[in-house]
Amino acid sequence: MTVLEPFGARLRRAMDERGPLCVGIDPHSSLLLDWGLNDDVAGLERFSRTVVEALAGRVAVLKPQSAFFERFGSRGVAVLEKSVQEAREAGALVVMDAKRGDIGSTMAAYAAAFLEKGAPLFSDALTVSPYLGYGSLKPAVELARESGAGLFVLALTSNPEGGQVQHAVREDGLNVGATMLAYLAAENAGERPMGSFGAVVGATLGDLSSYDLDINGPLLAPGVGAQGATPADLPGVFGAALRNVVPNISRGVLRHGPELVALRDASDRFADEIRAAVAAT
Amino acid sequence: MTVLEPFGARLRRAMDERGPLCVGIDPHSSLLLDWGLNDDVAGLERFSRTVVEALAGRVAVLKPQSAFFERFGSRGVAVLEKSVQEAREAGALVVMDAKRGDIGSTMAAYAAAFLEKGAPLFSDALTVSPYLGYGSLKPAVELARESGAGLFVLALTSNPEGGQVQHAVREDGLNVGATMLAYLAAENAGERPMGSFGAVVGATLGDLSSYDLDINGPLLAPGVGAQGATPADLPGVFGAALRNVVPNISRGVLRHGPELVALRDASDRFADEIRAAVAAT
């Protein structure tokens, strides 16, 4: 197997070449029905293949939402494997949105599932959840470094209930979300063009200038489109960190399917709007 | 399909009849090798089947650790499906240790994967992670109520790094872990013999008397055995809440395999020690 360049470098190049956009692969049952598909494994497969065919050659990142595949058990996970492999072969980076988090050898097993070269679900990066402390993620950080993969650690999420945990304050005066950002900044120190250890920071959170978002790594920003934020909002939320932001749009693009042309048009439109918003800062 | 009694009632009965013990199904690669198995899907299947055959007829709860199955992709998940079904048929309650957590329709999809009657991975209960706030778990709470299933919410975990998030303090003065316990107590209010919404609280945490552990629901307590706590430590950690504690032991039992008799002896020994510790309080 060829050795991969670090994820941060690969992502930077993809963002420059294709525009900084991540589109979700979210096979909700309601979307399957809207697309005229059955809410079953065949519908799941058709949906995922269509999104990959439409977009893997043009967007920087595709982000399958693991939950929507897992609800069909092992047969759904088999579809997920195929989608990830096809998307990567077609040139997209794949961020597996699985929000895994555990400790010790169990965390190492999740890392092996998604970040070990040759694993059936090998992805370019994985979303992880730090309820067990940033340090619990160490086995995933280590394996990602070996594999040329990356992580996106949940830091400040786009949902209103998130603050209950993420705004709680530690003894050192930092809140939980800011703590995750600080660890990531340390992880990425000195990396060029940027490090491989990103944060999930919602685009719906308003002005984030009280946080140090300068982690020298990517910021995956859900909440654009159906959740209410627009590309034009991004500079006000992220300020100077906007250069490293990868906005995620899911339903805002997917609702235009199943026609390939319509999916591509919707995705191109968002990519253009985001480029314009970044250029204006 | 028959309607299940609520998980809390089923668990209470199993704890009374079989003793309050949860044994993990943790197919680490090192354990597979110790058992003379290959670290592959066939080894995984043999390991899981052996644990189920040895213990599903006698322990209250079996807890498969999803990560160790996911590392083999969809073929590993297929083994997990079979193990869950066989364990339930043999009379054990199955707590799926997957620590899932997300928001909105994605959280609902995880709930559908593990808590919807008829789903390939349907389990009696699921561990969930509340980094996105307790409220983000609502779709899982609702589906669990419908299905007669339960949840175990990560609250105060057994690993040393956990305090970084779980001890952070909210505006109301409660820390994050205590906040989760308070929500669970509200969820379980009035349920008899106990509610179905439990917490994960490590057995390694020393005296927890500053927390209100009286949530009228089960406390899943990892950390006994290989992580260092003993059954005799449990009264000092949990106090009066010990009646609702389900200690989890994984490697402390599994390392005695692959002989069925040795696995059963180890499990029976722990169950007896735990019963004795509970009776002494």
Coordinates of C-alpha atoms in Angstrom, one line a residue:
Chain A
M1 CA 0.0 0.0 0.0
T2 CA 1.2 3.5 -0.8
V3 CA 1.9 5.7 2.1
L4 CA -0.6 8.6 2.4
E5 CA 0.4 12.2 2.8
P6 CA -0.9 13.5 6.1
F7 CA -4.6 14.3 6.1
G8 CA -4.2 18.0 6.8
A9 CA -2.0 18.4 3.6
R10 CA -4.5 16.4 1.5
L11 CA -7.4 18.3 2.8
R12 CA -5.8 21.7 2.2
R13 CA -5.1 20.8 -1.4
A14 CA -8.6 19.5 -1.9
M15 CA -10.1 22.7 -0.4
D16 CA -7.9 24.8 -2.7
E17 CA -8.7 22.8 -5.8
R18 CA -12.4 22.0 -5.3
G19 CA -13.5 24.6 -2.8
P20 CA -14.0 24.1 0.9
L21 CA -17.2 22.1 1.0
C22 CA -18.2 18.9 2.7
V23 CA -21.4 17.2 1.7
G24 CA -23.1 14.7 4.0
I25 CA -24.3 11.3 2.8
D26 CA -27.3 11.1 5.1
P27 CA -29.7 8.4 4.0
H28 CA -32.6 9.5 6.3
S29 CA -35.7 7.4 5.7
S30 CA -37.6 10.6 4.7
L31 CA -35.0 11.4 2.0
L32 CA -35.1 7.9 0.6
L33 CA -38.8 8.2 0.2
D34 CA -38.5 11.7 -1.3
W35 CA -36.2 10.2 -3.9
G36 CA -38.7 7.5 -4.7
L37 CA -36.7 4.8 -3.1
N38 CA -37.8 2.2 -0.5
D39 CA -36.5 2.6 3.0
D40 CA -34.5 -0.6 2.8
V41 CA -31.0 -1.8 2.0
A42 CA -31.6 -1.6 -1.7
G43 CA -32.8 2.0 -1.3
L44 CA -29.8 2.8 0.9
E45 CA -27.4 1.4 -1.7
R46 CA -29.0 3.3 -4.6
F47 CA -29.1 6.6 -2.6
S48 CA -25.4 6.3 -1.5
R49 CA -24.2 5.3 -5.0
T50 CA -26.1 8.2 -6.5
V51 CA -24.5 10.8 -4.1
V52 CA -21.1 9.3 -4.7
E53 CA -21.6 9.3 -8.5
A54 CA -22.8 12.9 -8.5
L55 CA -20.3 14.5 -6.1
A56 CA -17.2 12.4 -5.4
G57 CA -15.5 13.8 -8.5
R58 CA -16.1 17.4 -7.5
V59 CA -16.5 18.1 -3.8
A60 CA -13.5 18.2 -1.4
V61 CA -15.1 16.0 1.3
L62 CA -18.0 13.5 1.5
K63 CA -19.2 12.7 5.0
P64 CA -21.3 9.6 5.4
Q65 CA -23.4 9.6 8.6
S66 CA -22.8 6.1 9.9
A67 CA -26.0 5.9 11.9
F68 CA -28.2 5.8 8.8
F69 CA -26.3 2.8 7.6
E70 CA -26.1 1.0 11.0
R71 CA -29.9 1.0 11.3
F72 CA -29.8 -1.8 8.7
G73 CA -27.2 -3.8 10.7
S74 CA -24.4 -5.5 8.9
R75 CA -26.0 -5.2 5.5
G76 CA -26.2 -1.5 5.9
V77 CA -22.5 -1.4 7.0
A78 CA -21.6 -3.4 3.9
V79 CA -23.2 -0.6 1.8
L80 CA -21.2 1.9 3.8
E81 CA -18.0 0.1 3.1
K82 CA -18.7 0.2 -0.6
S83 CA -19.7 3.9 -0.6
V84 CA -16.5 4.9 1.3
Q85 CA -14.3 2.9 -1.1
E86 CA -16.1 4.3 -4.2
A87 CA -16.0 7.9 -3.0
R88 CA -12.2 7.7 -2.2
E89 CA -11.5 6.1 -5.6
A90 CA -13.4 8.9 -7.3
G91 CA -11.2 11.5 -5.6
A92 CA -13.2 12.7 -2.6
L93 CA -11.8 12.7 0.9
V94 CA -14.1 10.7 3.2
V95 CA -14.8 11.9 6.7
M96 CA -16.6 9.1 8.5
D97 CA -19.1 10.7 10.8
A98 CA -19.4 8.1 13.5
K99 CA -18.7 10.2 16.7
R100 CA -16.9 7.3 18.3
G101 CA -15.3 7.6 21.8
D102 CA -14.1 5.1 24.3
I103 CA -11.0 4.3 26.4
G104 CA -7.8 2.3 26.1
S105 CA -8.0 -0.9 23.9
T106 CA -11.6 -0.2 23.0
M107 CA -10.7 3.3 21.6
A108 CA -7.8 1.5 19.8
A109 CA -10.3 -0.9 18.2
Y110 CA -12.5 2.0 16.9
A111 CA -9.3 3.5 15.5
A112 CA -8.5 0.2 13.9
A113 CA -12.0 0.0 12.4
F114 CA -11.8 3.4 10.6
L115 CA -8.2 4.6 10.5
E116 CA -6.1 1.5 9.8
K117 CA -5.0 1.2 6.2
G118 CA -6.7 -1.8 4.7
A119 CA -9.6 -1.9 7.1
P120 CA -13.0 -2.4 5.3
L121 CA -14.2 1.0 6.6
F122 CA -10.9 2.9 6.2
S123 CA -11.6 6.6 5.9
D124 CA -9.5 9.7 5.5
A125 CA -10.8 11.0 8.8
L126 CA -13.2 10.1 11.6
T127 CA -15.3 12.2 13.9
V128 CA -14.8 11.4 17.6
S129 CA -16.5 12.4 20.9
P130 CA -14.4 13.4 23.9
Y131 CA -16.9 12.9 26.8
L132 CA -14.2 10.6 28.3
G133 CA -11.6 13.3 28.1
Y134 CA -9.3 14.4 25.3
G135 CA -6.6 11.9 26.5
S136 CA -9.0 9.0 25.9
L137 CA -8.6 9.7 22.2
K138 CA -4.9 9.1 22.2
P139 CA -5.0 5.7 20.5
A140 CA -6.9 7.3 17.6
V141 CA -4.5 10.2 17.4
E142 CA -1.5 7.8 17.2
L143 CA -3.0 5.5 14.5
A144 CA -4.1 8.5 12.5
R145 CA -0.6 9.8 12.5
E146 CA 0.7 6.4 11.3
S147 CA -1.9 6.1 8.5
G148 CA -2.0 9.6 7.2
A149 CA -5.5 10.0 8.4
G150 CA -7.2 12.6 10.6
L151 CA -9.7 13.2 13.3
F152 CA -12.4 15.7 13.9
V153 CA -13.0 16.1 17.7
L154 CA -16.4 17.3 18.8
A155 CA -15.7 20.7 20.4
L156 CA -18.6 23.2 20.1
T157 CA -21.5 21.6 18.3
S158 CA -24.3 23.2 16.4
N159 CA -27.2 22.0 18.6
P160 CA -28.7 24.2 21.4
E161 CA -28.3 21.5 24.1
G162 CA -24.6 21.1 23.5
G163 CA -23.6 24.0 25.8
Q164 CA -24.8 22.0 28.8
V165 CA -21.5 20.0 28.5
Q166 CA -19.4 22.1 26.2
H167 CA -19.7 25.4 28.2
A168 CA -19.1 23.8 31.6
V169 CA -16.0 25.3 33.1
R170 CA -12.9 23.5 34.3
E171 CA -10.7 24.4 37.2
D172 CA -8.3 26.3 34.9
G173 CA -11.1 28.6 33.8
L174 CA -11.4 27.2 30.3
N175 CA -14.7 25.6 29.3
V176 CA -14.9 22.1 27.9
G177 CA -15.2 23.2 24.2
A178 CA -12.2 25.6 24.5
T179 CA -10.2 22.8 26.2
M180 CA -10.7 20.6 23.2
L181 CA -9.5 23.4 20.9
A182 CA -6.4 23.9 23.0
Y183 CA -5.5 20.3 22.9
L184 CA -6.0 20.2 19.1
A185 CA -3.8 23.3 18.7
A186 CA -1.0 21.5 20.6
E187 CA -1.5 18.4 18.4
N188 CA -1.1 20.4 15.2
A189 CA 1.7 22.7 16.3
G190 CA 4.3 23.2 13.6
E191 CA 2.5 21.3 10.9
R192 CA 2.4 22.7 7.4
P193 CA 0.2 23.5 5.5
M194 CA -2.0 22.5 8.4
G195 CA -2.3 19.7 10.9
S196 CA -4.6 16.7 10.6
F197 CA -6.5 17.0 13.9
G198 CA -9.6 19.1 13.4
A199 CA -12.6 20.2 15.5
V200 CA -16.3 20.2 14.9
V201 CA -17.5 23.7 15.5
G202 CA -21.1 24.5 14.6
A203 CA -21.8 27.3 12.0
T204 CA -24.9 28.2 13.9
L205 CA -23.2 29.4 17.1
G206 CA -23.0 33.1 16.3
D207 CA -19.8 35.1 17.1
L208 CA -17.1 32.8 18.4
S209 CA -14.5 35.5 18.9
S210 CA -14.2 34.5 22.6
Y211 CA -12.7 31.2 21.5
D212 CA -9.2 30.6 20.1
L213 CA -10.1 28.9 16.8
D214 CA -6.6 29.1 15.5
I215 CA -5.8 25.5 16.0
N216 CA -3.7 25.1 12.8
G217 CA -6.1 22.4 11.7
P218 CA -9.5 22.1 10.0
L219 CA -12.8 23.2 11.5
L220 CA -15.7 21.1 10.3
A221 CA -18.7 23.3 10.5
P222 CA -22.1 21.7 10.3
G223 CA -25.3 23.8 10.4
V224 CA -25.2 25.4 7.0
G225 CA -28.4 24.9 4.9
A226 CA -31.2 23.1 6.6
Q227 CA -30.0 24.0 10.2
G228 CA -30.2 27.7 9.4
A229 CA -26.7 29.2 8.8
T230 CA -25.8 30.5 5.3
P231 CA -22.4 30.8 3.6
A232 CA -22.7 34.6 4.2
D233 CA -22.8 34.0 8.0
L234 CA -19.5 32.2 8.0
P235 CA -17.1 35.2 8.3
G236 CA -19.1 36.6 11.3
V237 CA -18.9 33.2 13.1
F238 CA -15.3 32.2 12.3
G239 CA -13.4 35.4 11.7
A240 CA -9.8 34.9 10.7
A241 CA -10.1 31.1 11.2
L242 CA -12.4 30.9 8.1
R243 CA -9.5 29.9 6.0
N244 CA -9.5 26.5 7.7
V245 CA -13.2 26.0 7.8
V246 CA -14.9 23.2 5.9
P247 CA -18.7 23.9 6.0
N248 CA -20.8 20.8 5.9
I249 CA -24.1 20.8 4.0
S250 CA -26.3 17.7 3.9
R251 CA -30.0 18.1 3.4
G252 CA -29.5 21.5 1.6
V253 CA -27.8 19.5 -1.2
L254 CA -29.4 16.1 -0.9
R255 CA -33.0 17.4 -1.2
H256 CA -32.2 18.3 -4.8
G257 CA -31.7 14.6 -5.7
P258 CA -32.0 12.1 -7.2
E259 CA -31.0 13.8 -10.5
L260 CA -27.2 13.9 -10.8
V261 CA -27.3 17.3 -12.5
A262 CA -29.5 18.9 -9.8
L263 CA -27.2 17.5 -7.0
R264 CA -24.2 18.9 -8.8
D265 CA -25.7 22.3 -9.4
A266 CA -26.8 22.6 -5.7
S267 CA -23.3 21.5 -4.5
D268 CA -21.5 23.9 -7.0
R269 CA -23.8 26.8 -5.9
F270 CA -22.8 26.3 -2.2
A271 CA -19.2 25.9 -3.1
D272 CA -19.2 29.2 -5.0
E273 CA -21.0 31.0 -2.2
I274 CA -18.5 29.7 0.3
R275 CA -15.6 30.7 -1.8
A276 CA -17.0 34.1 -2.2
A277 CA -17.6 34.5 1.5
V278 CA -14.0 33.4 2.2
A279 CA -12.6 35.7 -0.5
A280 CA -14.5 38.7 1.0
T281 CA -12.8 38.4 4.4
Chain B
M1 CA -43.8 -9.5 18.3
T2 CA -44.5 -9.7 22.0
V3 CA -44.3 -6.5 23.9
L4 CA -41.4 -6.4 26.3
E5 CA -41.7 -5.4 29.9
P6 CA -39.7 -2.3 30.7
F7 CA -35.9 -2.9 30.8
G8 CA -35.7 -1.7 34.4
A9 CA -38.1 -4.4 35.6
R10 CA -36.4 -7.1 33.5
L11 CA -33.0 -6.1 34.8
R12 CA -34.2 -6.0 38.4
R13 CA -35.5 -9.6 38.1
A14 CA -32.4 -10.8 36.4
M15 CA -30.2 -9.3 39.1
D16 CA -32.3 -10.9 41.8
E17 CA -32.3 -14.3 40.1
R18 CA -28.8 -14.5 38.7
G19 CA -26.9 -12.1 40.8
P20 CA -25.9 -8.5 39.7
L21 CA -23.2 -9.2 37.3
C22 CA -22.5 -8.0 33.7
V23 CA -19.8 -9.8 31.8
G24 CA -18.2 -8.0 28.7
I25 CA -17.8 -9.7 25.4
D26 CA -14.6 -8.0 24.4
P27 CA -12.8 -9.8 21.6
H28 CA -9.5 -8.0 21.8
S29 CA -6.9 -9.3 19.4
S30 CA -4.7 -10.2 22.4
L31 CA -7.5 -12.3 23.9
L32 CA -8.2 -14.1 20.6
L33 CA -4.5 -15.1 20.5
D34 CA -4.5 -16.1 24.2
W35 CA -7.5 -18.4 23.4
G36 CA -5.5 -20.0 20.5
L37 CA -7.7 -18.3 17.9
N38 CA -6.7 -16.2 14.9
D39 CA -7.4 -12.5 15.0
D40 CA -9.9 -12.7 12.1
V41 CA -13.6 -13.0 11.6
A42 CA -13.6 -16.7 12.2
G43 CA -11.7 -16.2 15.5
L44 CA -14.2 -13.4 16.4
E45 CA -17.1 -15.7 15.8
R46 CA -15.7 -18.6 17.8
F47 CA -14.8 -16.3 20.7
S48 CA -18.2 -14.7 20.9
R49 CA -20.1 -18.0 20.5
T50 CA -18.0 -19.5 23.3
V51 CA -18.7 -16.6 25.7
V52 CA -22.4 -16.8 24.9
E53 CA -22.5 -20.5 25.3
A54 CA -20.7 -20.4 28.6
L55 CA -22.5 -17.5 30.2
A56 CA -25.8 -16.4 28.6
G57 CA -27.7 -19.0 30.6
R58 CA -26.3 -17.8 34.0
V59 CA -25.3 -14.1 34.1
A60 CA -27.8 -11.3 34.3
V61 CA -26.2 -9.2 31.6
L62 CA -23.8 -9.7 28.7
K63 CA -22.2 -6.6 27.2
P64 CA -20.6 -6.8 23.8
Q65 CA -18.1 -4.1 23.1
S66 CA -19.1 -3.0 19.6
A67 CA -15.7 -1.6 18.7
F68 CA -14.1 -5.1 18.6
F69 CA -16.6 -6.3 16.1
E70 CA -16.6 -3.1 14.0
R71 CA -12.9 -3.4 13.3
F72 CA -13.8 -6.3 10.9
G73 CA -16.3 -4.1 9.1
S74 CA -19.7 -5.5 8.0
R75 CA -18.5 -9.1 8.5
G76 CA -17.7 -8.3 12.2
V77 CA -21.0 -6.6 12.6
A78 CA -22.7 -9.7 11.2
V79 CA -21.0 -11.7 14.0
L80 CA -22.2 -9.2 16.5
E81 CA -25.8 -9.5 15.3
K82 CA -25.7 -13.3 15.8
S83 CA -24.1 -13.0 19.2
V84 CA -26.7 -10.6 20.4
Q85 CA -29.6 -12.8 19.2
E86 CA -28.1 -15.9 20.6
A87 CA -27.4 -14.3 24.0
R88 CA -30.9 -13.0 24.3
E89 CA -32.4 -16.3 23.3
A90 CA -30.4 -18.0 26.0
G91 CA -31.8 -15.7 28.6
A92 CA -29.2 -13.0 29.1
L93 CA -30.0 -9.3 28.9
V94 CA -27.8 -7.7 26.3
V95 CA -26.4 -4.2 26.9
M96 CA -24.8 -3.1 23.6
D97 CA -21.7 -1.1 24.6
A98 CA -21.5 1.3 21.6
K99 CA -21.4 4.7 23.3
R100 CA -23.3 6.3 20.5
G101 CA -24.3 10.0 20.6
D102 CA -25.5 12.5 18.1
I103 CA -28.4 14.9 17.5
G104 CA -31.8 14.9 16.0
S105 CA -32.6 12.5 13.2
T106 CA -29.1 11.0 13.4
M107 CA -29.6 10.2 17.1
A108 CA -32.9 8.7 16.1
A109 CA -31.1 6.5 13.5
Y110 CA -28.8 5.2 16.2
A111 CA -31.8 4.4 18.4
A112 CA -33.4 2.6 15.4
A113 CA -30.3 0.6 14.9
F114 CA -30.1 -0.8 18.5
L115 CA -33.4 -0.2 20.2
E116 CA -36.1 -0.8 17.6
K117 CA -37.8 -4.2 17.9
G118 CA -36.9 -6.3 14.9
A119 CA -33.7 -4.4 14.1
P120 CA -30.8 -6.7 13.4
L121 CA -28.8 -5.4 16.3
F122 CA -31.8 -5.0 18.7
S123 CA -30.5 -5.0 22.3
D124 CA -32.0 -4.7 25.7
A125 CA -30.1 -1.5 26.3
L126 CA -27.5 0.7 24.7
T127 CA -24.7 2.8 26.2
V128 CA -24.8 6.4 25.0
S129 CA -22.5 9.4 25.2
P130 CA -23.9 12.8 26.2
Y131 CA -21.1 15.2 24.9
L132 CA -23.9 16.9 22.9
G133 CA -26.0 17.4 26.0
Y134 CA -28.5 15.2 27.7
G135 CA -31.3 16.6 25.6
S136 CA -29.6 15.3 22.4
L137 CA -30.4 11.8 23.6
K138 CA -34.2 12.3 23.6
P139 CA -34.9 10.3 20.5
A140 CA -33.2 7.3 22.1
V141 CA -35.1 7.8 25.4
E142 CA -38.4 7.9 23.5
L143 CA -37.7 4.8 21.4
A144 CA -36.4 2.9 24.4
R145 CA -39.7 3.6 26.2
E146 CA -41.7 2.3 23.3
S147 CA -39.6 -0.8 22.9
G148 CA -39.2 -1.8 26.5
A149 CA -35.4 -1.2 26.2
G150 CA -33.1 0.9 28.3
L151 CA -30.1 3.2 28.1
F152 CA -26.9 3.7 30.1
V153 CA -25.7 7.2 29.8
L154 CA -22.0 7.9 30.4
A155 CA -21.9 10.0 33.6
L156 CA -18.7 9.4 35.6
T157 CA -16.4 7.0 33.8
S158 CA -13.7 4.8 35.2
N159 CA -10.7 6.4 33.4
P160 CA -8.5 9.1 34.9
E161 CA -8.9 11.5 31.9
G162 CA -12.7 11.5 32.3
G163 CA -12.8 14.2 34.9
Q164 CA -11.6 16.8 32.4
V165 CA -15.1 16.9 31.0
Q166 CA -17.2 15.2 33.7
H167 CA -16.0 17.4 36.6
A168 CA -16.4 20.6 34.7
V169 CA -18.9 22.8 36.4
R170 CA -22.1 24.3 35.0
E171 CA -23.6 27.7 35.8
D172 CA -26.0 26.0 38.3
G173 CA -23.0 24.7 40.2
L174 CA -23.5 21.1 39.3
N175 CA -20.7 19.4 37.4
V176 CA -21.3 17.6 34.1
G177 CA -21.4 14.1 35.6
A178 CA -23.8 15.1 38.4
T179 CA -26.0 16.8 35.7
M180 CA -26.4 13.5 33.9
L181 CA -27.4 11.8 37.1
A182 CA -30.0 14.4 37.8
Y183 CA -31.6 14.1 34.4
L184 CA -31.7 10.3 34.8
A185 CA -33.3 10.6 38.2
A186 CA -36.0 12.7 36.6
E187 CA -36.4 10.2 33.7
N188 CA -36.9 7.3 36.2
A189 CA -39.2 9.1 38.7
G190 CA -42.0 6.9 40.0
E191 CA -40.9 3.8 38.1
R192 CA -41.2 0.5 40.0
P193 CA -39.2 -1.6 40.7
M194 CA -36.7 0.8 39.0
G195 CA -36.5 2.8 35.8
S196 CA -34.9 1.8 32.6
F197 CA -32.5 4.8 32.2
G198 CA -29.2 4.0 33.8
A199 CA -25.8 5.6 34.2
V200 CA -22.3 4.4 33.7
V201 CA -20.4 5.1 36.9
G202 CA -16.9 3.7 37.3
A203 CA -16.2 1.4 40.2
T204 CA -12.6 2.8 40.3
L205 CA -13.6 6.3 41.4
G206 CA -13.3 6.0 45.2
D207 CA -15.9 7.5 47.5
L208 CA -18.8 9.0 45.4
S209 CA -20.8 10.3 48.4
S210 CA -20.7 13.8 47.0
Y211 CA -22.9 12.6 44.1
D212 CA -26.6 11.8 44.3
L213 CA -26.5 8.3 42.9
D214 CA -30.1 7.6 43.9
I215 CA -31.4 7.8 40.3
N216 CA -34.0 5.0 40.7
G217 CA -32.3 3.3 37.8
P218 CA -29.3 0.9 37.2
L219 CA -25.7 2.0 37.6
L220 CA -23.4 0.1 35.3
A221 CA -20.0 0.0 37.0
P222 CA -17.0 -0.9 34.9
G223 CA -13.6 -1.2 36.4
V224 CA -13.9 -4.3 38.5
G225 CA -11.2 -6.9 37.8
A226 CA -8.5 -5.9 35.4
Q227 CA -9.0 -2.2 36.0
G228 CA -8.3 -2.6 39.7
A229 CA -11.5 -2.4 41.7
T230 CA -12.7 -5.5 43.6
P231 CA -16.2 -6.6 44.6
A232 CA -15.2 -5.7 48.2
D233 CA -14.6 -2.1 47.1
L234 CA -18.2 -1.6 45.9
P235 CA -19.9 -0.6 49.1
G236 CA -17.3 2.1 49.8
V237 CA -17.8 3.5 46.3
F238 CA -21.6 3.3 45.9
G239 CA -23.0 3.3 49.4
A240 CA -26.7 2.9 49.6
A241 CA -27.0 2.9 45.8
L242 CA -25.2 -0.4 45.7
R243 CA -28.6 -2.2 45.4
N244 CA -28.9 -0.8 41.8
V245 CA -25.3 -1.4 40.8
V246 CA -24.4 -3.9 38.0
P247 CA -20.7 -4.3 38.1
N248 CA -19.1 -5.1 34.8
I249 CA -16.2 -7.5 34.5
S250 CA -14.6 -8.3 31.2
R251 CA -11.0 -9.4 31.1
G252 CA -11.2 -10.7 34.7
V253 CA -13.6 -13.4 33.4
L254 CA -12.6 -13.7 29.8
R255 CA -8.9 -14.5 30.5
H256 CA -10.1 -17.8 32.0
G257 CA -11.3 -19.0 28.6
P258 CA -11.7 -20.7 26.2
E259 CA -12.9 -23.6 28.5
L260 CA -16.6 -23.2 29.3
V261 CA -16.2 -24.6 32.8
A262 CA -13.4 -22.2 33.6
L263 CA -15.4 -19.2 32.3
R264 CA -18.4 -20.3 34.3
D265 CA -16.4 -20.8 37.4
A266 CA -14.8 -17.3 37.1
S267 CA -18.1 -15.7 36.5
D268 CA -19.8 -17.5 39.4
R269 CA -17.0 -16.5 41.7
F270 CA -17.4 -12.8 40.9
A271 CA -21.2 -13.1 41.2
D272 CA -20.9 -14.7 44.6
E273 CA -18.4 -12.0 45.8
I274 CA -20.7 -9.3 44.6
R275 CA -23.7 -10.8 46.2
A276 CA -21.8 -11.0 49.5
A277 CA -20.6 -7.4 49.2
V278 CA -24.2 -6.2 48.6
A279 CA -25.5 -8.4 51.5
A280 CA -23.0 -7.0 53.9
T281 CA -24.2 -3.4 53.4

